[in-house]
mmCIF file of N, CA and C in Angstrom:
data_model
loop_
_atom_site.group_PDB
_atom_site.id
_atom_site.type_symbol
_atom_site.label_atom_id
_atom_site.label_comp_id
_atom_site.label_asym_id
_atom_site.label_seq_id
_atom_site.Cartn_x
_atom_site.Cartn_y
_atom_site.Cartn_z
ATOM 1 N N MET A 16 -16.978 27.758 6.597
ATOM 2 C CA MET A 16 -16.794 28.067 5.031
ATOM 3 C C MET A 16 -16.941 29.437 5.053
ATOM 4 N N ASP A 17 -15.911 30.185 4.307
ATOM 5 C CA ASP A 17 -16.039 31.680 4.070
ATOM 6 C C ASP A 17 -17.024 31.705 2.909
ATOM 7 N N HIS A 18 -18.229 32.634 3.296
ATOM 8 C CA HIS A 18 -19.153 32.599 2.504
ATOM 9 C C HIS A 18 -18.969 33.164 1.089
ATOM 10 N N GLU A 19 -17.948 34.071 0.822
ATOM 11 C CA GLU A 19 -17.300 34.680 -0.301
ATOM 12 C C GLU A 19 -17.013 33.754 -0.994
ATOM 13 N N HIS A 20 -16.442 32.437 -0.982
ATOM 14 C CA HIS A 20 -15.955 31.615 -1.541
ATOM 15 C C HIS A 20 -16.461 30.363 -1.747
ATOM 16 N N SER A 21 -17.667 30.280 -0.920
ATOM 17 C CA SER A 21 -18.677 29.254 -1.252
ATOM 18 C C SER A 21 -19.073 28.698 -2.680
ATOM 19 N N GLU A 22 -19.245 27.757 -2.946
ATOM 20 C CA GLU A 22 -19.578 27.247 -4.548
ATOM 21 C C GLU A 22 -21.091 27.695 -4.571
ATOM 22 N N GLY A 23 -22.040 28.146 -3.848
ATOM 23 C CA GLY A 23 -23.183 28.424 -4.040
ATOM 24 C C GLY A 23 -23.547 28.882 -5.713
ATOM 25 N N PRO A 24 -24.951 28.850 -5.886
ATOM 26 C CA PRO A 24 -25.265 29.452 -7.267
ATOM 27 C C PRO A 24 -25.024 30.868 -7.350
ATOM 28 N N ASN A 25 -25.243 31.647 -6.202
ATOM 29 C CA ASN A 25 -24.892 33.120 -6.255
ATOM 30 C C ASN A 25 -23.827 33.556 -5.400
ATOM 31 N N SER A 26 -22.622 32.578 -5.433
ATOM 32 C CA SER A 26 -21.494 33.287 -4.714
ATOM 33 C C SER A 26 -20.396 33.790 -5.603
ATOM 34 N N SER A 27 -20.721 33.787 -6.979
ATOM 35 C CA SER A 27 -19.426 34.398 -7.733
ATOM 36 C C SER A 27 -20.325 35.080 -8.815
ATOM 37 N N GLN A 28 -19.302 35.716 -9.756
ATOM 38 C CA GLN A 28 -19.909 36.657 -10.977
ATOM 39 C C GLN A 28 -18.493 36.465 -12.003
ATOM 40 N N ASN A 29 -19.059 36.676 -12.941
ATOM 41 C CA ASN A 29 -17.935 36.885 -14.026
ATOM 42 C C ASN A 29 -17.458 38.489 -14.246
ATOM 43 N N ILE A 30 -16.165 38.408 -14.646
ATOM 44 C CA ILE A 30 -15.656 39.922 -14.939
ATOM 45 C C ILE A 30 -15.097 39.500 -16.390
ATOM 46 N N SER A 31 -15.507 40.089 -17.484
ATOM 47 C CA SER A 31 -15.284 40.036 -18.883
ATOM 48 C C SER A 31 -14.542 41.430 -19.583
ATOM 49 N N LEU A 32 -13.763 41.160 -20.711
ATOM 50 C CA LEU A 32 -13.074 42.161 -21.197
ATOM 51 C C LEU A 32 -13.541 41.939 -22.559
ATOM 52 N N VAL A 33 -14.379 43.122 -22.983
ATOM 53 C CA VAL A 33 -14.722 42.860 -24.191
ATOM 54 C C VAL A 33 -14.227 44.025 -25.351
ATOM 55 N N PHE A 34 -13.638 43.656 -26.420
ATOM 56 C CA PHE A 34 -13.013 44.807 -27.033
ATOM 57 C C PHE A 34 -13.693 44.999 -28.629
ATOM 58 N N THR A 35 -14.078 46.226 -28.856
ATOM 59 C CA THR A 35 -14.881 46.427 -30.222
ATOM 60 C C THR A 35 -13.755 47.155 -30.929
ATOM 61 N N ASN A 36 -13.260 46.690 -32.122
ATOM 62 C CA ASN A 36 -12.413 47.093 -33.044
ATOM 63 C C ASN A 36 -13.090 48.606 -33.577
ATOM 64 N N SER A 37 -12.151 49.432 -33.709
ATOM 65 C CA SER A 37 -12.623 50.951 -33.860
ATOM 66 C C SER A 37 -12.909 50.971 -35.537
ATOM 67 N N ASP A 38 -12.536 50.065 -36.223
ATOM 68 C CA ASP A 38 -12.814 49.850 -37.499
ATOM 69 C C ASP A 38 -13.893 48.966 -38.016
ATOM 70 N N GLU A 39 -14.447 48.281 -36.923
ATOM 71 C CA GLU A 39 -15.649 47.340 -36.936
ATOM 72 C C GLU A 39 -16.635 47.166 -36.098
ATOM 73 N N TYR A 40 -17.237 48.391 -35.829
ATOM 74 C CA TYR A 40 -18.006 48.717 -34.760
ATOM 75 C C TYR A 40 -19.159 47.758 -34.452
ATOM 76 N N SER A 41 -19.461 46.955 -35.322
ATOM 77 C CA SER A 41 -20.450 45.822 -35.389
ATOM 78 C C SER A 41 -19.971 44.720 -34.803
ATOM 79 N N HIS A 42 -18.784 44.543 -34.692
ATOM 80 C CA HIS A 42 -17.996 43.339 -34.089
ATOM 81 C C HIS A 42 -17.424 43.447 -32.941
ATOM 82 N N SER A 43 -17.881 42.971 -31.808
ATOM 83 C CA SER A 43 -17.323 42.862 -30.276
ATOM 84 C C SER A 43 -16.683 41.504 -30.046
ATOM 85 N N GLU A 44 -15.200 41.611 -29.304
ATOM 86 C CA GLU A 44 -14.914 40.013 -29.289
ATOM 87 C C GLU A 44 -14.600 40.064 -27.678
ATOM 88 N N GLU A 45 -15.004 39.178 -26.963
ATOM 89 C CA GLU A 45 -14.419 38.471 -25.554
ATOM 90 C C GLU A 45 -13.107 38.348 -25.560
ATOM 91 N N ILE A 46 -12.327 39.024 -25.210
ATOM 92 C CA ILE A 46 -11.127 38.741 -25.070
ATOM 93 C C ILE A 46 -10.445 37.929 -23.617
ATOM 94 N N ALA A 47 -11.293 38.208 -22.519
ATOM 95 C CA ALA A 47 -11.174 37.208 -21.557
ATOM 96 C C ALA A 47 -12.132 37.294 -20.529
ATOM 97 N N LYS A 48 -12.236 36.068 -19.913
ATOM 98 C CA LYS A 48 -13.227 36.171 -18.763
ATOM 99 C C LYS A 48 -12.860 35.316 -17.667
ATOM 100 N N PHE A 49 -13.211 36.076 -16.365
ATOM 101 C CA PHE A 49 -12.780 35.603 -14.988
ATOM 102 C C PHE A 49 -13.981 35.450 -14.110
ATOM 103 N N LYS A 50 -13.862 34.130 -13.503
ATOM 104 C CA LYS A 50 -14.948 34.081 -12.327
ATOM 105 C C LYS A 50 -14.272 34.615 -11.021
ATOM 106 N N VAL A 51 -15.108 35.536 -10.406
ATOM 107 C CA VAL A 51 -14.612 35.978 -9.097
ATOM 108 C C VAL A 51 -15.856 35.678 -8.164
ATOM 109 N N PRO A 52 -15.165 35.936 -6.726
ATOM 110 C CA PRO A 52 -16.232 36.280 -5.811
ATOM 111 C C PRO A 52 -17.298 37.095 -5.807
ATOM 112 N N LYS A 53 -18.512 36.893 -5.407
ATOM 113 C CA LYS A 53 -19.494 38.393 -5.665
ATOM 114 C C LYS A 53 -18.768 39.170 -5.019
ATOM 115 N N LEU A 54 -18.867 40.416 -5.858
ATOM 116 C CA LEU A 54 -18.380 41.944 -5.530
ATOM 117 C C LEU A 54 -19.075 42.836 -4.998
ATOM 118 N N THR A 55 -20.617 42.564 -4.622
ATOM 119 C CA THR A 55 -21.581 43.476 -4.526
ATOM 120 C C THR A 55 -21.491 43.633 -2.800
ATOM 121 N N LYS A 56 -21.967 44.860 -2.219
ATOM 122 C CA LYS A 56 -21.989 45.357 -1.213
ATOM 123 C C LYS A 56 -20.656 45.563 -0.405
ATOM 124 N N LYS A 57 -19.579 45.869 -1.046
ATOM 125 C CA LYS A 57 -18.302 46.246 -0.531
ATOM 126 C C LYS A 57 -17.566 46.699 -1.659
ATOM 127 N N TRP A 58 -16.578 47.538 -1.152
ATOM 128 C CA TRP A 58 -15.604 48.287 -2.249
ATOM 129 C C TRP A 58 -14.703 46.996 -2.778
ATOM 130 N N SER A 59 -14.377 47.087 -3.926
ATOM 131 C CA SER A 59 -13.281 46.689 -4.325
ATOM 132 C C SER A 59 -12.301 47.150 -5.444
ATOM 133 N N LYS A 60 -11.116 46.759 -5.721
ATOM 134 C CA LYS A 60 -10.418 47.435 -6.507
ATOM 135 C C LYS A 60 -9.992 46.216 -7.581
ATOM 136 N N VAL A 61 -10.440 46.478 -8.876
ATOM 137 C CA VAL A 61 -10.631 45.635 -9.954
ATOM 138 C C VAL A 61 -9.516 46.159 -11.138
ATOM 139 N N VAL A 62 -8.432 45.450 -11.121
ATOM 140 C CA VAL A 62 -7.470 45.990 -12.247
ATOM 141 C C VAL A 62 -7.459 44.808 -13.132
ATOM 142 N N ILE A 63 -7.419 45.410 -14.725
ATOM 143 C CA ILE A 63 -7.442 44.219 -15.712
ATOM 144 C C ILE A 63 -5.908 44.849 -16.559
ATOM 145 N N ARG A 64 -4.940 44.169 -16.714
ATOM 146 C CA ARG A 64 -3.920 44.459 -17.395
ATOM 147 C C ARG A 64 -3.640 43.611 -18.660
ATOM 148 N N VAL A 65 -3.524 44.296 -19.892
ATOM 149 C CA VAL A 65 -3.548 43.699 -20.945
ATOM 150 C C VAL A 65 -2.141 43.792 -21.471
ATOM 151 N N SER A 66 -1.441 42.664 -21.840
ATOM 152 C CA SER A 66 -0.303 42.702 -22.870
ATOM 153 C C SER A 66 -0.465 42.079 -24.140
ATOM 154 N N THR A 67 0.627 41.872 -24.950
ATOM 155 C CA THR A 67 0.383 41.155 -26.208
ATOM 156 C C THR A 67 0.107 40.054 -26.182
ATOM 157 N N VAL A 68 0.735 39.304 -24.933
ATOM 158 C CA VAL A 68 0.597 37.756 -24.677
ATOM 159 C C VAL A 68 -0.633 37.260 -23.723
ATOM 160 N N ASP A 69 -0.873 37.987 -22.586
ATOM 161 C CA ASP A 69 -2.020 37.664 -21.828
ATOM 162 C C ASP A 69 -2.714 38.818 -21.547
ATOM 163 N N VAL A 70 -4.124 38.460 -20.607
ATOM 164 C CA VAL A 70 -4.619 39.473 -19.906
ATOM 165 C C VAL A 70 -4.651 38.773 -18.332
ATOM 166 N N ILE A 71 -4.212 39.745 -17.337
ATOM 167 C CA ILE A 71 -4.390 39.420 -15.918
ATOM 168 C C ILE A 71 -5.246 40.493 -15.264
ATOM 169 N N LEU A 72 -6.093 39.549 -14.404
ATOM 170 C CA LEU A 72 -7.055 40.006 -13.432
ATOM 171 C C LEU A 72 -6.439 40.439 -12.064
ATOM 172 N N TYR A 73 -6.503 41.664 -11.513
ATOM 173 C CA TYR A 73 -6.147 41.649 -10.355
ATOM 174 C C TYR A 73 -7.333 42.113 -9.595
ATOM 175 N N LEU A 74 -7.504 41.372 -8.257
ATOM 176 C CA LEU A 74 -8.888 41.872 -7.574
ATOM 177 C C LEU A 74 -8.079 42.472 -5.981
ATOM 178 N N ASN A 75 -8.364 43.765 -5.597
ATOM 179 C CA ASN A 75 -7.737 44.057 -4.452
ATOM 180 C C ASN A 75 -6.171 43.992 -4.246
ATOM 181 N N CYS A 76 -5.604 43.965 -5.354
ATOM 182 C CA CYS A 76 -4.179 44.141 -5.640
ATOM 183 C C CYS A 76 -3.504 42.682 -5.457
ATOM 184 N N ASN A 77 -4.191 41.630 -5.673
ATOM 185 C CA ASN A 77 -3.938 39.966 -5.947
ATOM 186 C C ASN A 77 -4.317 39.592 -7.117
ATOM 187 N N GLU A 78 -3.025 38.875 -7.734
ATOM 188 C CA GLU A 78 -3.591 38.425 -8.829
ATOM 189 C C GLU A 78 -4.471 37.014 -8.915
ATOM 190 N N ILE A 79 -5.739 37.284 -9.746
ATOM 191 C CA ILE A 79 -6.957 36.186 -9.333
ATOM 192 C C ILE A 79 -6.691 35.531 -10.372
ATOM 193 N N GLY A 80 -6.280 35.909 -11.832
ATOM 194 C CA GLY A 80 -6.165 35.018 -12.960
ATOM 195 C C GLY A 80 -5.143 35.572 -13.959
ATOM 196 N N ARG A 81 -5.097 34.574 -14.928
ATOM 197 C CA ARG A 81 -4.459 34.981 -16.275
ATOM 198 C C ARG A 81 -4.931 34.312 -17.469
ATOM 199 N N LYS A 82 -5.052 34.881 -18.455
ATOM 200 C CA LYS A 82 -5.693 34.127 -19.900
ATOM 201 C C LYS A 82 -4.780 34.644 -20.613
ATOM 202 N N LYS A 83 -4.678 33.499 -21.601
ATOM 203 C CA LYS A 83 -3.494 33.758 -22.901
ATOM 204 C C LYS A 83 -4.483 34.276 -23.888
ATOM 205 N N MET A 84 -3.658 35.594 -24.503
ATOM 206 C CA MET A 84 -4.207 36.293 -25.622
ATOM 207 C C MET A 84 -4.036 35.610 -26.677
ATOM 208 N N THR A 85 -5.513 35.395 -27.029
ATOM 209 C CA THR A 85 -5.639 34.624 -28.614
ATOM 210 C C THR A 85 -6.099 35.237 -29.695
ATOM 211 N N ARG A 86 -6.192 36.454 -29.809
ATOM 212 C CA ARG A 86 -7.122 37.112 -30.764
ATOM 213 C C ARG A 86 -5.915 37.667 -31.698
ATOM 214 N N LEU A 87 -6.231 37.951 -33.106
ATOM 215 C CA LEU A 87 -5.195 38.467 -33.904
ATOM 216 C C LEU A 87 -5.939 39.363 -34.655
ATOM 217 N N PRO A 88 -5.251 40.642 -35.122
ATOM 218 C CA PRO A 88 -3.876 40.745 -34.128
ATOM 219 C C PRO A 88 -3.901 40.767 -32.622
ATOM 220 N N GLN A 89 -2.658 40.631 -32.279
ATOM 221 C CA GLN A 89 -2.727 40.641 -30.543
ATOM 222 C C GLN A 89 -2.850 42.036 -30.047
ATOM 223 N N GLU A 90 -2.217 43.030 -30.735
ATOM 224 C CA GLU A 90 -2.239 44.247 -30.247
ATOM 225 C C GLU A 90 -3.654 44.831 -30.098
ATOM 226 N N LEU A 91 -3.966 45.211 -28.969
ATOM 227 C CA LEU A 91 -5.286 46.314 -28.866
ATOM 228 C C LEU A 91 -4.969 47.698 -29.443
ATOM 229 N N VAL A 92 -5.737 48.187 -30.213
ATOM 230 C CA VAL A 92 -5.278 49.560 -30.726
ATOM 231 C C VAL A 92 -6.711 50.275 -30.425
ATOM 232 N N PHE A 93 -6.501 51.351 -29.370
ATOM 233 C CA PHE A 93 -7.353 52.102 -29.022
ATOM 234 C C PHE A 93 -7.212 53.482 -29.930
ATOM 235 N N ASP A 94 -8.467 53.682 -30.265
ATOM 236 C CA ASP A 94 -8.416 55.153 -31.059
ATOM 237 C C ASP A 94 -8.485 56.174 -30.314
ATOM 238 N N THR A 95 -8.213 57.464 -30.594
ATOM 239 C CA THR A 95 -8.249 58.512 -29.595
ATOM 240 C C THR A 95 -9.330 58.906 -29.234
ATOM 241 N N ALA A 96 -10.703 58.800 -30.067
ATOM 242 C CA ALA A 96 -12.126 58.957 -29.404
ATOM 243 C C ALA A 96 -12.476 57.179 -28.768
ATOM 244 N N SER A 97 -11.791 56.575 -28.515
ATOM 245 C CA SER A 97 -12.344 55.103 -27.884
ATOM 246 C C SER A 97 -12.809 55.785 -26.317
ATOM 247 N N THR A 98 -13.923 54.776 -26.260
ATOM 248 C CA THR A 98 -14.627 54.942 -25.080
ATOM 249 C C THR A 98 -14.422 53.752 -24.270
ATOM 250 N N LEU A 99 -14.340 53.627 -22.927
ATOM 251 C CA LEU A 99 -14.217 52.692 -21.884
ATOM 252 C C LEU A 99 -15.889 52.340 -21.140
ATOM 253 N N TYR A 100 -16.264 51.716 -21.315
ATOM 254 C CA TYR A 100 -17.333 51.431 -20.738
ATOM 255 C C TYR A 100 -17.455 50.183 -19.558
ATOM 256 N N VAL A 101 -17.822 50.546 -18.465
ATOM 257 C CA VAL A 101 -18.011 49.458 -17.373
ATOM 258 C C VAL A 101 -19.553 49.267 -17.024
ATOM 259 N N ALA A 102 -19.758 48.317 -17.279
ATOM 260 C CA ALA A 102 -21.190 47.877 -17.398
ATOM 261 C C ALA A 102 -21.781 46.370 -16.482
ATOM 262 N N GLN A 103 -22.681 46.132 -16.236
ATOM 263 C CA GLN A 103 -23.307 45.013 -15.911
ATOM 264 C C GLN A 103 -24.199 44.697 -16.638
ATOM 265 N N ALA A 104 -24.460 43.094 -16.759
ATOM 266 C CA ALA A 104 -25.307 42.649 -17.688
ATOM 267 C C ALA A 104 -25.627 41.260 -16.766
ATOM 268 N N GLY A 105 -26.984 40.835 -17.505
ATOM 269 C CA GLY A 105 -27.451 39.607 -17.178
ATOM 270 C C GLY A 105 -28.738 39.380 -16.254
ATOM 271 N N PRO A 106 -29.486 38.565 -16.609
ATOM 272 C CA PRO A 106 -30.774 38.468 -15.777
ATOM 273 C C PRO A 106 -30.652 38.212 -14.437
ATOM 274 N N HIS A 107 -29.576 37.914 -13.981
ATOM 275 C CA HIS A 107 -29.590 37.265 -12.345
ATOM 276 C C HIS A 107 -28.724 38.454 -11.706
ATOM 277 N N ILE A 108 -28.458 39.406 -12.379
ATOM 278 C CA ILE A 108 -27.868 40.585 -11.658
ATOM 279 C C ILE A 108 -28.708 41.441 -11.090
ATOM 280 N N GLN A 109 -29.006 41.708 -9.912
ATOM 281 C CA GLN A 109 -29.965 42.552 -9.548
ATOM 282 C C GLN A 109 -29.584 43.675 -8.423
ATOM 283 N N GLU A 110 -28.031 43.453 -8.312
ATOM 284 C CA GLU A 110 -27.300 44.382 -7.782
ATOM 285 C C GLU A 110 -26.872 45.508 -8.449
ATOM 286 N N LYS A 111 -26.766 46.778 -7.934
ATOM 287 C CA LYS A 111 -26.050 47.994 -8.970
ATOM 288 C C LYS A 111 -24.731 48.171 -8.385
ATOM 289 N N TYR A 112 -23.732 48.459 -9.140
ATOM 290 C CA TYR A 112 -22.485 48.965 -8.706
ATOM 291 C C TYR A 112 -21.966 50.209 -9.064
ATOM 292 N N ASP A 113 -21.447 50.554 -7.864
ATOM 293 C CA ASP A 113 -20.979 52.255 -8.204
ATOM 294 C C ASP A 113 -19.208 51.997 -8.663
ATOM 295 N N VAL A 114 -18.997 52.848 -9.629
ATOM 296 C CA VAL A 114 -17.516 53.082 -9.867
ATOM 297 C C VAL A 114 -17.305 54.465 -9.652
ATOM 298 N N SER A 115 -16.099 54.411 -8.927
ATOM 299 C CA SER A 115 -15.840 55.676 -8.372
ATOM 300 C C SER A 115 -14.523 56.301 -9.196
ATOM 301 N N ASN A 116 -13.837 55.444 -9.654
ATOM 302 C CA ASN A 116 -12.371 55.967 -10.430
ATOM 303 C C ASN A 116 -12.185 55.065 -11.688
ATOM 304 N N ILE A 117 -11.840 55.523 -12.645
ATOM 305 C CA ILE A 117 -11.308 54.662 -13.773
ATOM 306 C C ILE A 117 -10.104 55.414 -14.091
ATOM 307 N N TYR A 118 -8.924 54.439 -14.171
ATOM 308 C CA TYR A 118 -7.680 55.085 -14.698
ATOM 309 C C TYR A 118 -7.252 53.832 -15.914
ATOM 310 N N MET A 119 -6.654 54.713 -17.027
ATOM 311 C CA MET A 119 -6.544 53.750 -18.108
ATOM 312 C C MET A 119 -4.885 54.247 -18.649
ATOM 313 N N PHE A 120 -3.996 53.299 -18.448
ATOM 314 C CA PHE A 120 -2.655 53.626 -18.939
ATOM 315 C C PHE A 120 -2.323 52.695 -20.006
ATOM 316 N N THR A 121 -1.665 53.425 -21.032
ATOM 317 C CA THR A 121 -1.086 52.646 -21.909
ATOM 318 C C THR A 121 0.314 52.505 -22.139
ATOM 319 N N ILE A 122 0.979 51.702 -22.244
ATOM 320 C CA ILE A 122 2.615 51.700 -22.237
ATOM 321 C C ILE A 122 3.103 51.236 -23.591
#
């Protein structure tokens, strides 16, 4: 059995896309959540593609999952002063993640 894809309690983690509206800084909304194999101790390319109808997660250039966009309004509006945060959270995550490059494209 491939250790990365085993179903043990520490074999997976979540990647979530959380959006905070620039008009309502006190309210954040989880747009999508994906369960992926544990990404610690190896380099991985993570891409989150957001459209008006869905959110797609790619891991190392392979589509891992797709979630329907359910928020209203569906368009995510990024203020020119918006900040992109990449963070880790949770009491069970002890490993640290290194982020080397962040690219944000809007179409």
